[in-house]
Coordinates of C-alpha atoms and ligand atoms in Angstrom, one line a residue:
M5 CA 0.3 -21.5 25.1
T6 CA -3.5 -20.3 23.5
Q7 CA -5.6 -18.1 25.4
D8 CA -7.8 -21.3 26.1
E9 CA -4.6 -23.0 28.0
L10 CA -4.0 -20.0 29.8
K11 CA -8.0 -20.0 30.6
Q12 CA -7.4 -23.6 31.7
R13 CA -4.5 -23.0 33.9
V14 CA -6.5 -20.7 35.3
A15 CA -10.1 -22.3 36.5
Q16 CA -7.7 -25.8 37.6
E17 CA -5.7 -23.5 40.0
A18 CA -9.2 -21.3 41.4
L19 CA -10.2 -25.3 42.9
K20 CA -7.5 -24.8 45.2
H21 CA -10.1 -21.7 46.9
V22 CA -13.0 -24.3 46.4
V23 CA -15.1 -24.9 50.0
E24 CA -15.2 -28.4 50.7
D25 CA -18.9 -30.1 52.0
A26 CA -20.3 -26.6 50.4
V27 CA -22.2 -24.5 47.5
V28 CA -19.8 -23.2 45.7
G29 CA -21.3 -20.3 43.2
V30 CA -20.3 -20.0 39.8
G31 CA -20.7 -17.6 37.1
S32 CA -20.4 -17.4 33.8
G33 CA -18.3 -17.5 30.2
S34 CA -15.8 -19.5 28.8
T35 CA -12.9 -19.8 31.5
V36 CA -15.8 -20.7 33.7
N37 CA -16.6 -23.4 31.7
F38 CA -13.6 -24.2 32.0
F39 CA -13.7 -23.9 35.5
I40 CA -16.6 -25.9 35.3
D41 CA -15.0 -28.9 34.1
A42 CA -12.7 -29.6 35.9
L43 CA -15.2 -29.0 39.1
A44 CA -16.8 -31.5 38.0
A45 CA -13.2 -33.4 39.6
I46 CA -13.6 -33.0 42.2
K47 CA -18.2 -32.7 42.6
G48 CA -18.0 -35.1 45.4
R49 CA -16.3 -33.4 47.9
I50 CA -19.1 -30.5 47.7
D51 CA -22.3 -29.6 48.0
G52 CA -23.5 -28.7 44.3
A53 CA -23.3 -24.7 43.2
V54 CA -25.1 -21.7 42.2
A55 CA -25.3 -20.2 38.6
A56 CA -25.4 -16.9 37.5
S57 CA -26.8 -17.6 34.0
E58 CA -28.8 -20.9 32.9
A59 CA -25.6 -21.6 30.7
S60 CA -23.6 -22.3 33.9
A61 CA -26.3 -24.0 35.2
E62 CA -26.8 -26.8 32.6
R63 CA -22.5 -27.3 32.1
L64 CA -23.2 -27.9 35.5
R65 CA -25.9 -30.1 35.7
K66 CA -24.2 -32.2 32.3
H67 CA -21.6 -33.0 34.5
G68 CA -23.6 -34.4 37.5
I69 CA -23.2 -31.7 40.0
R70 CA -25.8 -30.4 41.1
V71 CA -28.0 -26.6 41.0
F72 CA -29.1 -25.2 43.7
D73 CA -31.6 -22.6 43.5
L74 CA -29.7 -19.0 45.2
N75 CA -32.9 -18.6 47.5
S76 CA -32.5 -21.8 49.2
V77 CA -28.6 -21.6 50.0
S78 CA -27.9 -19.8 53.5
E79 CA -24.3 -19.6 53.1
L80 CA -21.6 -18.8 49.6
P81 CA -18.0 -19.7 51.0
V82 CA -17.2 -18.7 47.5
Y83 CA -17.8 -17.0 44.6
V84 CA -15.9 -18.1 40.7
D85 CA -16.3 -16.4 37.8
G86 CA -14.7 -14.2 34.9
A87 CA -14.0 -10.6 34.0
D88 CA -13.7 -8.7 30.8
E89 CA -11.5 -6.0 32.6
V90 CA -9.5 -6.2 36.3
T91 CA -7.7 -3.2 37.3
E92 CA -5.0 -4.5 39.8
H93 CA -7.4 -2.8 42.7
L94 CA -9.9 -6.4 41.2
A95 CA -13.1 -3.7 39.9
M96 CA -14.0 -5.3 36.5
I97 CA -16.3 -5.2 33.8
K98 CA -18.3 -7.7 33.4
G99 CA -21.6 -8.7 31.3
G100 CA -19.2 -10.0 28.0
G101 CA -22.0 -12.7 27.9
G102 CA -24.8 -11.0 28.8
A103 CA -25.1 -12.5 32.3
L104 CA -24.3 -8.8 34.5
T105 CA -27.3 -9.1 36.6
R106 CA -27.4 -12.8 38.3
E107 CA -23.0 -12.7 38.4
K108 CA -23.8 -9.7 40.4
I109 CA -26.6 -11.4 42.9
V110 CA -24.5 -13.9 43.1
A111 CA -21.2 -11.6 43.4
A112 CA -23.4 -9.9 46.6
V113 CA -24.2 -13.3 48.9
A114 CA -20.4 -14.9 48.3
E115 CA -18.1 -14.4 51.2
R116 CA -15.4 -14.5 49.3
F117 CA -15.5 -13.1 44.9
V118 CA -12.5 -15.5 42.7
C119 CA -12.0 -13.4 39.7
I120 CA -10.3 -15.5 36.9
C121 CA -8.9 -14.7 34.1
D122 CA -5.9 -14.3 31.3
A123 CA -3.0 -11.5 31.2
S124 CA -5.2 -10.3 28.5
K125 CA -7.6 -9.1 30.9
L126 CA -5.7 -6.9 33.5
V127 CA -6.0 -3.1 31.7
G128 CA -4.9 0.7 34.2
V129 CA -8.0 1.7 33.5
L130 CA -11.5 -0.3 32.9
G131 CA -13.8 1.1 29.7
K132 CA -11.5 0.5 26.3
F133 CA -13.9 -3.1 26.8
P134 CA -17.5 -2.1 26.0
L135 CA -19.5 -1.3 29.2
P136 CA -22.3 -4.2 29.3
V137 CA -26.2 -2.1 30.6
E138 CA -28.1 -4.6 31.1
V139 CA -32.3 -2.8 31.0
I140 CA -36.0 -2.9 30.7
P141 CA -36.7 -3.2 27.5
M142 CA -39.4 -0.4 27.6
A143 CA -36.8 1.9 29.5
R144 CA -34.0 1.0 25.4
S145 CA -34.8 4.6 23.6
Y146 CA -34.3 6.3 26.8
V147 CA -31.5 5.0 28.3
G148 CA -29.2 5.1 25.5
R149 CA -30.6 8.7 25.9
E150 CA -29.0 9.6 29.0
L151 CA -25.6 7.1 28.4
L152 CA -24.9 9.6 25.4
K153 CA -25.4 12.5 28.0
L154 CA -23.0 10.5 29.9
G155 CA -20.4 10.6 27.2
G156 CA -20.8 6.8 26.3
Q157 CA -21.9 5.8 22.9
P158 CA -24.7 3.2 23.4
V159 CA -25.2 0.3 21.3
L160 CA -28.3 -2.4 21.5
R161 CA -26.8 -5.4 21.2
E162 CA -28.6 -7.5 18.7
N163 CA -30.2 -10.4 19.2
V164 CA -29.3 -11.2 22.7
T165 CA -32.8 -11.0 25.3
T166 CA -31.4 -12.3 28.6
D167 CA -32.0 -14.8 31.5
N168 CA -34.2 -11.9 32.4
G169 CA -36.1 -11.4 29.5
N170 CA -34.3 -8.3 29.7
L171 CA -32.0 -6.3 26.8
I172 CA -28.1 -6.0 27.1
I173 CA -27.0 -2.0 25.5
D174 CA -22.8 -2.1 25.3
C175 CA -21.5 1.5 26.6
H176 CA -18.2 1.9 24.4
G177 CA -15.9 5.2 24.3
L178 CA -16.1 5.9 28.7
S179 CA -12.9 6.5 30.6
I180 CA -13.7 4.7 34.1
I181 CA -11.5 7.1 35.9
D182 CA -14.0 6.0 39.2
P183 CA -15.5 2.9 38.4
P184 CA -17.6 2.5 42.1
A185 CA -18.8 6.5 41.6
L186 CA -20.0 5.3 38.0
E187 CA -21.7 2.4 39.2
A188 CA -23.5 4.3 41.0
K189 CA -24.4 6.3 39.3
L190 CA -25.5 4.3 36.6
N191 CA -27.7 2.4 38.2
Q192 CA -30.1 5.3 39.6
I193 CA -31.3 5.7 35.5
A194 CA -35.0 4.4 35.6
G195 CA -34.9 1.4 33.3
V196 CA -31.6 -0.1 34.5
V197 CA -31.3 -3.2 36.0
T198 CA -27.6 -3.1 36.6
N199 CA -24.8 -2.1 35.1
G200 CA -21.3 -4.6 34.1
L201 CA -19.1 -2.7 36.3
F202 CA -18.2 -4.6 40.2
A203 CA -16.9 -1.6 42.2
Q204 CA -18.3 -1.2 44.8
R205 CA -17.9 -5.3 45.1
S206 CA -15.4 -6.3 43.2
A207 CA -12.8 -8.9 43.1
D208 CA -11.9 -10.1 46.8
L209 CA -8.9 -12.7 45.7
L210 CA -7.8 -12.4 41.4
L211 CA -5.8 -15.2 39.4
L212 CA -4.2 -13.9 36.6
A213 CA -2.4 -17.1 34.4
E214 CA 0.4 -16.0 32.3
P215 CA 2.7 -17.4 30.5
G216 CA 4.9 -17.9 33.2
G217 CA 2.1 -19.1 35.9
V218 CA -1.0 -18.1 37.4
R219 CA -0.5 -14.6 39.3
T220 CA -2.2 -14.2 42.2
L221 CA -3.1 -10.8 43.3
R222 CA -5.2 -10.2 46.7
A223 CA -8.0 -7.4 48.0
R224 CA -7.3 -6.2 51.6
A225 CA -10.2 -7.8 53.0
V226 CA -9.5 -11.0 51.3
E227 CA -7.8 -13.2 54.3
R228 CA -10.8 -12.3 57.3
S229 CA -13.3 -14.0 54.8
S230 CA -11.5 -16.7 54.3
V231 CA -11.5 -18.0 58.4
G232 CA -12.8 -21.0 59.3
H233 CA -13.5 -22.4 55.6
R234 CA -11.4 -25.3 54.0
P235 CA -10.7 -25.2 51.2
V236 CA -10.6 -29.2 48.9
L237 CA -7.7 -28.5 47.8
S238 CA -5.2 -28.2 51.1
Ligands
5RP20 C1 -20.6 -13.0 31.4 C2 -19.2 -12.6 32.2 C3 -17.9 -13.1 32.2 O1 -17.3 -13.5 33.2 C4 -16.7 -12.2 30.9 O2 -17.5 -11.9 29.9 C5 -14.9 -13.3 30.6 O3 -16.0 -13.6 29.4 P1 -15.1 -14.9 29.2 O4 -13.8 -16.3 30.0 O5 -15.0 -15.4 28.0 O6 -13.5 -14.5 29.1 O7 -19.3 -11.6 32.6 O8 -21.7 -12.1 31.7

């Protein structure tokens, strides 16, 4: 089974977590693209979507799925997104596609974060994948120096401007033993918009596509947040 087939399978599985007659939060990346394509089949059963990137918004619209501004949405029962790395505690590195800030905002609003990945994304310790940090352009050099002090090797992502008009520094060489602490520390650096650690608000549910099927890993609080919602494909 190819990696794309695994992504497609987990994207299909995620439909079971989409809530009927509600707006669904949609992340970005190649796995999410498969999810958007799968979502098109049930678009009549949802109100629409909030997208974490311009690229996802465009793909949703092409499928005829209504895209809402996050500011006009008061309830977001579920957010579906991929990850670059994820631990069994459901902390993640995200931002390989550069959409980390909007992803973190939509994830913060959502009651439940459903992470969809193929098995290659599951790691024991985060940090082999370079940690993306979104920075205000004038702070680029300063933030780079601060990342060096923390033991990382910062590399500016060439020719990339985020949907928010900022830059991405990819920080190599970090072994992230305490993800929530590093997430908070990096966000304290002046000029950092946000960083790609999703540990303070980690996923609630991980759907992991393996050759033998899709495995579900749950965070402890997840059942509490699902009360009162009816999944589309129940
Ligand atoms: C984009 C992301 C993506 O979720 C992450 O990069 C995974 O992407 P893919 O599904 O293509 O492997 O965080 O900013």
